[in-house]
Short mmCIF file of C-alpha atoms in Angstrom, two decimals:
data_model
loop_
_atom_site.label_atom_id
_atom_site.label_comp_id
_atom_site.label_asym_id
_atom_site.label_seq_id
_atom_site.Cartn_x
_atom_site.Cartn_y
_atom_site.Cartn_z
CA MET W 1 127.03 121.37 97.08
CA PRO W 2 124.16 123.77 97.79
CA PRO W 3 123.24 124.22 101.47
CA ARG W 4 120.88 121.59 102.84
CA MET W 5 117.18 122.41 102.70
CA LEU W 6 116.27 123.28 106.28
CA PRO W 7 113.03 123.96 108.13
CA ASP W 8 111.85 127.47 108.82
CA PRO W 9 110.17 127.20 112.24
CA THR W 10 106.89 128.97 112.94
CA PRO W 11 105.62 130.09 116.37
CA GLU W 12 103.57 126.87 116.57
CA THR W 13 106.58 124.60 115.90
CA ARG W 14 109.32 126.61 117.62
CA HIS W 15 109.35 124.40 120.75
CA PHE W 16 110.10 121.35 118.61
CA TRP W 17 113.10 122.89 116.89
CA ASP W 18 114.34 124.47 120.13
CA GLY W 19 114.18 120.97 121.62
CA CYS W 20 116.22 119.48 118.78
CA ARG W 21 118.85 122.17 119.27
CA GLU W 22 118.94 121.36 122.99
CA GLY W 23 119.10 117.59 122.38
CA GLU W 24 115.47 116.75 123.23
CA LEU W 25 112.79 115.25 121.02
CA ARG W 26 109.60 117.05 122.02
CA LEU W 27 106.07 115.83 121.34
CA GLN W 28 102.72 117.19 122.43
CA ARG W 29 99.68 115.63 124.07
CA CYS W 30 96.16 116.68 124.99
CA THR W 31 95.26 117.17 128.64
CA GLU W 32 91.51 117.02 127.97
CA CYS W 33 90.96 113.85 125.96
CA ASP W 34 92.98 110.62 126.13
CA GLY W 35 93.94 110.83 122.49
CA GLY W 36 97.62 110.30 123.28
CA SER W 37 100.57 112.21 121.89
CA TYR W 38 100.70 113.75 118.45
CA PHE W 39 103.09 115.10 115.83
CA PRO W 40 103.69 117.39 113.93
CA PRO W 41 103.27 120.22 116.45
CA ARG W 42 100.17 122.38 116.66
CA PRO W 43 98.62 124.37 119.50
CA PHE W 44 95.47 122.23 119.83
CA CYS W 45 94.58 118.56 119.92
CA PRO W 46 93.96 117.13 116.42
CA ARG W 47 91.61 114.53 117.93
CA CYS W 48 89.22 116.67 120.02
CA GLY W 49 90.06 120.26 119.09
CA SER W 50 90.91 121.32 122.65
CA ARG W 51 93.52 124.03 123.04
CA LYS W 52 94.62 122.51 126.37
CA VAL W 53 97.76 120.70 125.26
CA GLU W 54 101.22 120.25 126.73
CA THR W 55 104.68 119.65 125.36
CA PHE W 56 106.82 116.84 126.78
CA LYS W 57 110.21 115.23 126.22
CA ALA W 58 109.81 112.00 124.24
CA SER W 59 111.95 108.92 124.81
CA GLY W 60 113.73 109.23 121.48
CA GLN W 61 113.14 105.51 120.92
CA GLY W 62 111.36 104.02 117.94
CA VAL W 63 111.41 101.43 115.19
CA LEU W 64 112.06 101.66 111.45
CA TRP W 65 108.53 101.76 109.99
CA SER W 66 109.19 102.15 106.24
CA TYR W 67 111.60 103.78 103.81
CA VAL W 68 112.86 104.18 100.28
CA ILE W 69 116.49 104.45 99.20
CA ASN W 70 116.75 107.40 96.85
CA MET W 71 119.16 106.51 94.04
CA ARG W 72 119.08 110.01 92.54
CA PRO W 73 120.29 112.23 95.40
CA ARG W 74 118.97 115.74 95.73
CA PRO W 75 121.82 118.17 95.06
CA ASP W 76 121.89 119.40 98.67
CA MET W 77 122.09 115.82 99.97
CA GLY W 78 125.41 114.80 98.42
CA THR W 79 126.08 112.17 95.78
CA GLU W 80 125.44 108.83 97.50
CA PRO W 81 122.06 107.08 97.70
CA TYR W 82 120.31 107.66 101.03
CA ALA W 83 117.28 106.32 102.82
CA ILE W 84 114.26 108.55 103.33
CA ALA W 85 112.77 106.81 106.31
CA VAL W 86 109.79 106.93 108.62
CA VAL W 87 110.32 106.00 112.26
CA LYS W 88 107.43 104.96 114.47
CA LEU W 89 108.15 106.49 117.85
CA ALA W 90 107.60 104.58 121.10
CA GLU W 91 104.97 107.19 121.99
CA GLY W 92 102.99 106.39 118.82
CA PRO W 93 103.47 109.17 116.26
CA LYS W 94 105.37 108.60 113.02
CA MET W 95 108.10 110.96 111.84
CA MET W 96 110.11 111.25 108.62
CA THR W 97 113.87 111.16 109.15
CA ASN W 98 117.19 109.88 107.83
CA ILE W 99 118.96 106.84 109.27
CA VAL W 100 122.57 107.42 110.28
CA GLY W 101 125.32 105.12 111.54
CA CYS W 102 124.17 102.38 109.19
CA PRO W 103 124.80 101.41 105.54
CA GLN W 104 122.06 102.74 103.25
CA THR W 105 121.15 99.32 101.87
CA PRO W 106 118.10 97.04 102.00
CA GLU W 107 120.26 94.45 103.78
CA ALA W 108 121.21 96.81 106.61
CA LEU W 109 117.88 98.61 106.89
CA LYS W 110 115.42 96.09 108.28
CA LEU W 111 111.86 97.09 109.03
CA ASP W 112 111.07 97.12 112.76
CA MET W 113 114.74 97.46 113.77
CA PRO W 114 115.01 99.52 117.01
CA LEU W 115 116.26 103.06 116.53
CA LYS W 116 117.19 105.97 118.75
CA VAL W 117 117.27 109.66 118.01
CA SER W 118 120.53 111.46 117.23
CA PHE W 119 120.64 115.20 116.66
CA ALA W 120 122.76 116.67 113.88
CA LYS W 121 123.57 120.36 114.14
CA GLN W 122 123.03 122.20 110.86
CA ASN W 123 123.49 125.79 112.06
CA ASP W 124 123.14 127.79 115.29
CA ASP W 125 119.35 127.41 115.22
CA ILE W 126 118.54 124.14 113.51
CA SER W 127 119.55 120.61 114.46
CA LEU W 128 117.80 117.81 112.57
CA PRO W 129 116.53 114.73 114.42
CA PHE W 130 118.08 111.69 112.72
CA PHE W 131 117.82 108.11 113.96
CA GLU W 132 120.50 105.42 114.36
CA PRO W 133 120.37 101.72 115.24
CA ALA W 134 119.61 101.52 118.97
CA GLY W 135 122.44 99.06 119.57
CA ALA W 136 125.04 101.38 118.05
CA MET F 1 70.18 127.19 92.16
CA LYS F 2 67.83 125.10 94.21
CA GLN F 3 66.45 127.01 97.18
CA LYS F 4 66.76 124.58 100.03
CA SER F 5 67.41 125.22 103.69
CA VAL F 6 71.14 125.82 103.99
CA ALA F 7 72.25 128.21 106.73
CA VAL F 8 75.31 129.59 108.53
CA VAL F 9 75.31 128.28 112.11
CA GLY F 10 78.80 129.23 113.31
CA ALA F 11 80.90 132.29 112.58
CA ALA F 12 83.97 133.81 114.19
CA GLU F 13 87.21 135.63 113.44
CA THR F 14 90.66 134.98 114.82
CA THR F 15 91.17 135.59 118.54
CA LYS F 16 93.49 138.49 117.80
CA MET F 17 93.40 141.00 114.98
CA GLY F 18 95.84 143.48 113.56
CA LYS F 19 99.46 142.46 114.09
CA ILE F 20 99.88 138.79 115.08
CA PRO F 21 103.54 137.80 114.91
CA ASP F 22 102.99 134.68 117.05
CA GLN F 23 100.71 132.81 114.64
CA SER F 24 101.46 131.43 111.19
CA VAL F 25 99.06 131.32 108.27
CA ILE F 26 97.89 127.80 109.04
CA GLY F 27 97.70 128.77 112.73
CA LEU F 28 95.36 131.65 111.86
CA HIS F 29 93.15 129.33 109.82
CA ALA F 30 92.99 126.93 112.77
CA ASP F 31 92.37 129.67 115.34
CA ALA F 32 89.45 131.07 113.34
CA ALA F 33 88.13 127.54 112.76
CA LEU F 34 88.24 126.58 116.44
CA ASN F 35 86.49 129.83 117.36
CA ALA F 36 83.77 129.24 114.77
CA LEU F 37 83.34 125.67 116.00
CA ALA F 38 83.07 126.91 119.60
CA ASP F 39 80.49 129.43 118.41
CA CYS F 40 78.20 126.61 117.30
CA GLY F 41 79.19 123.99 119.87
CA LEU F 42 80.85 121.60 117.42
CA LYS F 43 84.18 119.75 117.37
CA PRO F 44 86.41 119.21 114.34
CA SER F 45 85.17 115.61 114.15
CA ASP F 46 81.64 116.93 113.54
CA ILE F 47 82.80 118.57 110.30
CA ASP F 48 82.61 116.54 107.07
CA GLY F 49 83.32 119.26 104.52
CA VAL F 50 86.15 121.81 104.21
CA ALA F 51 86.78 124.77 101.96
CA THR F 52 89.61 127.25 101.92
CA ALA F 53 91.76 129.38 99.67
CA GLY F 54 95.43 130.29 100.04
CA LEU F 55 96.00 127.06 101.96
CA SER F 56 95.31 123.62 100.54
CA PRO F 57 92.09 122.08 101.90
CA VAL F 58 94.25 118.99 102.52
CA GLU F 59 96.44 120.92 104.94
CA LEU F 60 93.42 122.47 106.63
CA ALA F 61 91.60 119.16 107.12
CA TYR F 62 94.70 117.28 108.29
CA TYR F 63 95.78 120.03 110.66
CA LEU F 64 92.36 120.18 112.33
CA GLY F 65 91.89 116.41 112.37
CA ILE F 66 88.93 116.40 109.96
CA THR F 67 88.09 113.49 107.63
CA PRO F 68 85.93 115.21 105.01
CA THR F 69 83.72 113.87 102.24
CA TYR F 70 83.84 117.28 100.57
CA ALA F 71 86.93 119.45 99.95
CA ASP F 72 86.80 122.73 98.02
CA GLY F 73 90.07 124.46 97.19
CA THR F 74 88.62 127.00 94.79
CA SER F 75 91.12 129.84 94.79
CA VAL F 76 90.11 132.77 92.63
CA GLY F 77 91.21 135.67 94.80
CA GLY F 78 89.44 137.62 97.51
CA CYS F 79 85.93 136.45 96.60
CA SER F 80 86.92 132.76 96.91
CA PHE F 81 84.92 132.47 100.13
CA MET F 82 81.70 133.58 98.43
CA LEU F 83 82.25 130.81 95.93
CA HIS F 84 82.95 128.41 98.80
CA VAL F 85 79.60 129.34 100.37
CA ARG F 86 77.83 128.77 97.07
CA HIS F 87 79.55 125.43 96.44
CA ALA F 88 78.87 124.42 100.04
CA ALA F 89 75.17 125.16 99.62
CA ALA F 90 75.07 122.99 96.50
CA ALA F 91 77.10 120.28 98.24
CA ILE F 92 74.80 120.19 101.26
CA ASN F 93 71.73 120.14 99.00
CA GLU F 94 73.21 117.19 97.14
CA GLY F 95 74.32 115.30 100.25
CA LEU F 96 78.05 115.54 99.54
CA ALA F 97 78.53 116.71 103.13
CA LYS F 98 76.37 117.77 106.06
CA THR F 99 78.47 120.32 107.94
CA ILE F 100 81.01 122.40 106.05
CA LEU F 101 83.77 124.57 107.50
CA ILE F 102 85.09 127.49 105.43
CA THR F 103 88.25 129.18 106.70
CA HIS F 104 90.52 132.07 105.94
CA GLY F 105 93.83 133.06 107.51
CA GLU F 106 96.51 135.35 106.21
CA SER F 107 99.64 136.77 107.83
CA GLY F 108 99.54 139.77 105.55
CA ARG F 109 101.57 142.03 107.79
CA SER F 110 103.80 139.74 109.83
CA ARG F 111 104.34 137.21 106.98
CA VAL F 112 104.65 134.25 109.39
CA GLY F 113 104.53 130.90 107.66
CA ALA F 114 103.37 132.53 104.46
CA GLY F 115 105.63 130.33 102.36
CA GLY F 116 103.26 129.21 99.63
CA ARG F 117 100.72 126.60 98.71
CA PHE F 118 100.81 122.81 98.69
CA GLY F 119 103.75 122.37 101.00
CA GLY F 120 106.03 124.55 98.92
CA GLY F 121 107.57 126.71 101.59
CA SER F 122 110.18 125.80 104.18
CA SER F 123 107.76 126.86 106.93
CA SER F 124 104.90 124.62 105.75
CA LEU F 125 104.30 121.29 107.47
CA ALA F 126 106.03 119.36 104.68
CA GLY F 127 108.74 122.00 104.44
CA GLN F 128 109.58 121.57 108.10
CA PHE F 129 108.95 117.89 108.70
CA GLU F 130 109.65 116.09 105.41
CA GLN F 131 111.71 118.14 102.95
CA PRO F 132 114.81 118.35 105.20
CA TYR F 133 115.27 114.57 104.83
CA GLY F 134 115.85 114.62 101.09
CA PRO F 135 112.75 113.58 99.14
CA VAL F 136 112.83 114.45 95.43
CA GLY F 137 109.23 114.47 94.25
CA PRO F 138 106.77 111.62 93.87
CA PRO F 139 109.21 108.71 93.22
CA THR F 140 110.66 109.17 96.71
CA MET F 141 107.47 110.25 98.50
CA PHE F 142 104.56 108.28 97.12
CA THR F 143 106.63 105.14 97.60
CA VAL F 144 107.57 105.62 101.25
CA PRO F 145 104.74 103.49 102.75
CA VAL F 146 105.22 100.53 100.42
CA LEU F 147 107.87 98.46 102.27
CA ARG F 148 105.49 98.40 105.25
CA TYR F 149 102.64 97.23 102.96
CA LEU F 150 104.81 94.50 101.46
CA LYS F 151 106.02 93.28 104.86
CA THR F 152 102.52 93.33 106.39
CA TYR F 153 101.13 91.07 103.67
CA GLY F 154 104.22 88.98 102.87
CA LEU F 155 104.57 90.44 99.36
CA THR F 156 107.65 91.21 97.26
CA GLU F 157 108.89 93.45 94.45
CA GLU F 158 107.63 90.80 92.05
CA ASP F 159 104.07 91.58 93.12
CA LEU F 160 104.61 95.21 92.16
CA ALA F 161 106.14 94.13 88.85
CA TRP F 162 103.04 92.16 87.87
CA VAL F 163 100.98 95.35 87.95
CA SER F 164 103.29 96.92 85.37
CA VAL F 165 103.33 93.79 83.19
CA ILE F 166 99.56 93.44 82.96
CA GLN F 167 98.98 97.12 82.32
CA ARG F 168 101.45 96.89 79.44
CA GLU F 169 99.22 94.18 77.97
CA TRP F 170 96.37 96.71 77.90
CA ALA F 171 98.65 99.40 76.47
CA ALA F 172 99.65 97.07 73.63
CA MET F 173 96.03 97.23 72.44
CA ASN F 174 95.96 101.04 72.47
CA PRO F 175 97.53 102.83 69.47
CA ARG F 176 97.80 106.06 71.47
CA ALA F 177 99.76 104.47 74.33
CA SER F 178 103.33 105.73 74.80
CA PHE F 179 104.74 102.27 75.61
CA ARG F 180 103.26 99.26 73.80
CA ASP F 181 105.98 96.58 73.69
CA PRO F 182 105.29 93.60 75.95
CA ILE F 183 107.35 93.36 79.14
CA THR F 184 107.99 90.56 81.62
CA VAL F 185 108.39 90.53 85.39
CA GLU F 186 112.14 90.06 84.77
CA ASP F 187 112.20 93.18 82.58
CA VAL F 188 110.60 95.20 85.37
CA LEU F 189 112.93 93.81 88.05
CA ASN F 190 115.97 94.52 85.87
CA SER F 191 115.00 98.08 85.02
CA PRO F 192 117.05 100.83 86.73
CA MET F 193 116.50 101.35 90.44
CA ILE F 194 114.88 104.74 91.12
CA ALA F 195 114.09 104.54 94.83
CA TRP F 196 114.34 101.12 96.47
CA PRO F 197 112.13 99.11 96.08
CA PHE F 198 110.84 101.02 93.03
CA ARG F 199 112.37 100.47 89.61
CA MET F 200 111.80 102.54 86.52
CA LEU F 201 109.10 100.30 85.05
CA MET F 202 107.10 100.59 88.30
CA CYS F 203 106.95 104.38 87.87
CA CYS F 204 104.67 106.39 85.59
CA LEU F 205 105.69 108.08 82.38
CA VAL F 206 106.31 111.79 82.02
CA THR F 207 104.49 113.01 78.92
CA ASP F 208 102.56 115.97 77.53
CA GLY F 209 98.83 116.02 76.89
CA GLY F 210 95.45 117.19 78.08
CA GLY F 211 91.76 116.40 78.26
CA ALA F 212 88.40 118.04 78.90
CA LEU F 213 84.84 117.07 79.80
CA VAL F 214 81.49 118.78 79.28
CA LEU F 215 78.63 118.04 81.69
CA THR F 216 74.98 119.00 81.60
CA SER F 217 71.74 117.79 83.15
CA ALA F 218 70.64 114.23 82.39
CA ASP F 219 67.48 115.66 80.82
CA ARG F 220 69.39 117.77 78.30
CA ALA F 221 71.98 115.04 77.74
CA LYS F 222 69.51 113.03 75.63
CA ASP F 223 69.49 115.77 72.98
CA PHE F 224 73.24 115.63 72.32
CA PRO F 225 74.82 113.66 69.46
CA ARG F 226 76.95 111.34 71.61
CA LYS F 227 75.72 108.56 73.87
CA PRO F 228 75.38 110.13 77.35
CA VAL F 229 77.55 108.85 80.18
CA TYR F 230 75.73 109.49 83.44
CA VAL F 231 77.23 110.25 86.83
CA LEU F 232 75.71 107.74 89.26
CA GLY F 233 77.71 108.52 92.36
CA THR F 234 80.69 110.50 93.53
CA GLY F 235 83.06 110.51 96.45
CA GLU F 236 85.96 112.53 97.73
CA SER F 237 88.18 112.87 100.76
CA VAL F 238 91.58 114.04 101.91
CA GLU F 239 93.96 112.68 104.51
CA THR F 240 97.29 114.45 104.95
CA PRO F 241 99.71 116.69 103.04
CA MET F 242 102.57 114.52 104.38
CA VAL F 243 102.87 110.90 103.31
CA SER F 244 104.79 110.20 106.53
CA GLN F 245 101.63 111.10 108.47
CA MET F 246 99.28 108.60 106.80
CA GLU F 247 97.30 106.94 109.55
CA ASP F 248 98.11 103.44 108.23
CA PHE F 249 100.84 102.77 105.66
CA THR F 250 98.99 99.74 104.26
CA THR F 251 95.80 101.58 103.29
CA SER F 252 94.68 105.05 102.24
CA LYS F 253 91.97 106.63 104.39
CA ALA F 254 91.15 109.08 101.60
CA PHE F 255 90.62 106.15 99.18
CA ARG F 256 88.35 104.32 101.63
CA VAL F 257 86.20 107.34 102.49
CA SER F 258 85.92 108.51 98.88
CA GLY F 259 85.16 105.04 97.52
CA LYS F 260 82.49 104.24 100.08
CA LYS F 261 80.75 107.56 99.51
CA ALA F 262 80.67 106.96 95.74
CA PHE F 263 79.35 103.39 96.08
CA ASP F 264 76.69 104.55 98.57
CA GLU F 265 75.57 107.42 96.36
CA ALA F 266 75.40 105.21 93.29
CA GLY F 267 73.58 102.46 95.17
CA ILE F 268 75.68 99.78 93.49
CA THR F 269 77.65 96.77 94.72
CA HIS F 270 81.08 95.63 93.59
CA LYS F 271 79.53 92.96 91.36
CA ASP F 272 77.83 95.70 89.34
CA VAL F 273 81.14 97.22 88.23
CA ASP F 274 82.19 96.27 84.69
CA HIS F 275 85.27 98.44 84.33
CA LEU F 276 87.65 100.20 86.69
CA MET F 277 90.27 102.91 86.43
CA ILE F 278 92.65 103.46 89.38
CA TYR F 279 95.13 106.30 89.05
CA ASP F 280 98.49 104.54 88.80
CA ALA F 281 101.33 106.97 89.28
CA PHE F 282 103.27 103.99 90.68
CA ALA F 283 102.70 100.24 90.62
CA HIS F 284 101.44 100.00 94.19
CA LEU F 285 98.49 102.32 93.63
CA PRO F 286 96.23 99.81 91.86
CA LEU F 287 96.89 97.40 94.75
CA TYR F 288 95.92 99.97 97.40
CA GLY F 289 92.96 101.03 95.24
CA LEU F 290 91.58 97.51 94.71
CA GLU F 291 91.70 96.91 98.46
CA ASP F 292 90.55 100.33 99.67
CA LEU F 293 87.62 100.40 97.23
CA GLY F 294 86.60 96.99 98.57
CA PHE F 295 87.17 94.87 95.44
CA CYS F 296 89.75 92.80 97.38
CA LYS F 297 90.38 92.13 101.04
CA PRO F 298 93.49 93.77 102.60
CA GLY F 299 96.61 92.11 101.22
CA GLU F 300 94.83 90.18 98.47
CA ALA F 301 95.07 92.60 95.53
CA ALA F 302 98.49 91.38 94.37
CA ALA F 303 97.22 87.82 93.91
CA PHE F 304 94.04 89.19 92.28
CA VAL F 305 96.18 90.98 89.66
CA ARG F 306 98.61 88.10 89.17
CA GLU F 307 95.68 85.70 88.59
CA ARG F 308 94.64 87.92 85.65
CA ASN F 309 91.38 89.20 87.13
CA THR F 310 92.24 92.68 85.82
CA ALA F 311 93.95 91.60 82.57
CA PRO F 312 92.88 91.50 78.92
CA ALA F 313 92.23 88.22 77.09
CA LYS F 314 95.55 86.65 76.15
CA ASP F 315 96.83 83.29 74.83
CA GLY F 316 93.41 81.65 75.09
CA LYS F 317 92.80 83.04 78.59
CA PRO F 318 89.58 85.08 78.85
CA ILE F 319 89.37 88.73 79.79
CA GLY F 320 89.46 89.23 83.57
CA LYS F 321 86.29 89.81 85.54
CA LEU F 322 87.39 93.35 86.48
CA PRO F 323 89.26 95.01 83.59
CA LEU F 324 91.50 97.67 85.15
CA ASN F 325 93.36 100.60 83.63
CA THR F 326 92.44 99.51 80.13
CA ASN F 327 94.17 102.45 78.44
CA GLY F 328 97.51 101.19 79.79
CA GLY F 329 97.42 103.58 82.73
CA GLY F 330 99.94 106.10 83.92
CA LEU F 331 102.52 103.32 83.76
CA SER F 332 102.21 102.78 79.99
CA TYR F 333 99.60 105.06 78.37
CA MET F 334 100.54 108.58 79.44
CA HIS F 335 101.10 110.68 82.55
CA SER F 336 101.38 114.43 82.18
CA GLY F 337 101.38 115.20 85.89
CA MET F 338 97.70 115.23 86.88
CA TYR F 339 96.57 111.97 85.29
CA GLY F 340 93.04 111.90 86.76
CA MET F 341 91.60 113.47 83.61
CA TYR F 342 92.84 110.52 81.50
CA ALA F 343 91.25 107.99 83.85
CA LEU F 344 87.93 109.83 83.41
CA GLN F 345 88.39 109.92 79.61
CA GLU F 346 88.92 106.15 79.46
CA SER F 347 85.81 105.51 81.59
CA VAL F 348 83.79 107.64 79.17
CA ARG F 349 85.26 105.84 76.12
CA GLN F 350 84.45 102.45 77.63
CA LEU F 351 80.85 103.42 78.36
CA ARG F 352 80.41 104.94 74.90
CA GLY F 353 81.75 101.67 73.51
CA VAL F 354 84.59 103.29 71.60
CA ALA F 355 87.68 102.33 73.65
CA PRO F 356 90.64 100.83 71.75
CA ALA F 357 90.60 97.90 74.20
CA GLN F 358 86.84 97.78 74.58
CA VAL F 359 85.34 95.83 77.47
CA PRO F 360 82.29 94.03 76.00
CA ASP F 361 78.93 95.36 77.28
CA ALA F 362 80.47 97.68 79.89
CA LYS F 363 77.62 99.49 81.65
CA ILE F 364 79.18 100.74 84.88
CA SER F 365 82.68 102.15 85.15
CA ILE F 366 84.49 103.65 88.12
CA ALA F 367 87.29 106.18 87.82
CA HIS F 368 89.23 106.49 91.07
CA GLY F 369 91.86 109.17 91.44
CA VAL F 370 94.55 110.18 93.87
CA GLY F 371 95.93 113.65 94.55
CA GLY F 372 99.32 114.44 96.01
CA MET F 373 101.01 111.47 97.68
CA PHE F 374 97.91 109.76 99.10
CA ALA F 375 96.86 113.29 100.15
CA ALA F 376 93.49 113.36 98.44
CA SER F 377 91.10 111.14 96.54
CA GLY F 378 88.11 111.38 94.24
CA THR F 379 85.86 108.62 92.91
CA ILE F 380 83.28 108.83 90.11
CA VAL F 381 80.80 106.07 89.28
CA PHE F 382 79.60 106.32 85.67
CA SER F 383 76.83 104.48 83.84
CA ASN F 384 75.67 104.50 80.22
CA GLU F 385 72.11 103.75 81.30
CA ALA F 386 69.94 106.67 82.42
CA PRO F 387 69.55 106.57 86.20
#
């Protein structure tokens, strides 16, 4: 199996991937407007354009917002069907992810089920933020 | 070109210059953009047109939080920005946008985030925040929002299947269509699963082909041998290079903005539309399109299709009041990759009166296209009567 396709962090996203490695889901928010938190990372507020933004540790809680189950796995993802999911975080932003600790079936994957983040180490630099059923 | 009063009101370069290892390509675009906006006292939300080369205008607009009605991605090398200025002048003169932002950013020395265009590289937004989770092209990306759409409106896979079934009815009337044999809802729901809840017959074909258009002024058009098809109104917008970052999974912002702009420009109402093409890479797209263009209320497009409002005449039932995707669409006619050209071709055929499945007396046709996975949209309102 070829190595999994992994992100190549940039200076603007480094804090996010450092957080994943250290077991924290990090979001950003504007300190000038009340536009709330945002994702993916960038060094300015996508709502008002201010560069006065801060990074904070998110709760890691969310719900299953939508997904597909890919029946034709990408070579670096193994041979079994897997869900490509979007979680809606408690803080508001949506994030693509995989669901772990749960069968990859329509019966097991119910929209709006509570999820919590779970970090999976890929190498010394990159851990991917996956989500698992919050009751697990 | 027309000499009207178009001017540069903001201009700036990146904060730093020379060697900038702490900013990526998209970061340099944004830095220059924010400086230029500060120079003229505007915010990103004041901008309604974007142009850039080297980066997709979708990425630029999404990253800065801009909802444009004009997006220019002309990329012809180092002089691209001169062309952007020229196109922007024409666009402002024509009312396509009021305030256009043109950006450049390149990490030529440090090569930070210089991975490629359209989300190709592992340092792009999609490369970092979507690709690691295993999507394999459109069947697993374009489809991601759909379970949320179905749940929100109490719909099922069967509602998706009806789209495929009725478009096959149109394809059956078209000798050039790739698939012409009738299909049933059961056939669609028994076809191989590609990416739950999408089955093979809910996905477009993969074929070879091409198309081209020639445009000239309405004045000159009268002197040509073929019946002119006039452009009454146009719209465009972009939302996000990542389907996971759509503002609302049940509706496309790019569709809504593009459609409204085209209707406004054309000065028509929905009742005026005789024929409609909605780019159908997958079976949910006509449903989103019918709702986002305003032909149906949110959640009502599936019933609209099932009740044969978009269907051809069949078994004594009359042709629907809004014939849709009358060539058979991407689902049954053809889909080479960038299907928008074929939607335009069918609108032109219908308004010339030469379509294989001709809509009687069609005078106004709309061709509505999508780019990427709900990333971009363009809408053209055509008429065969001189405006």
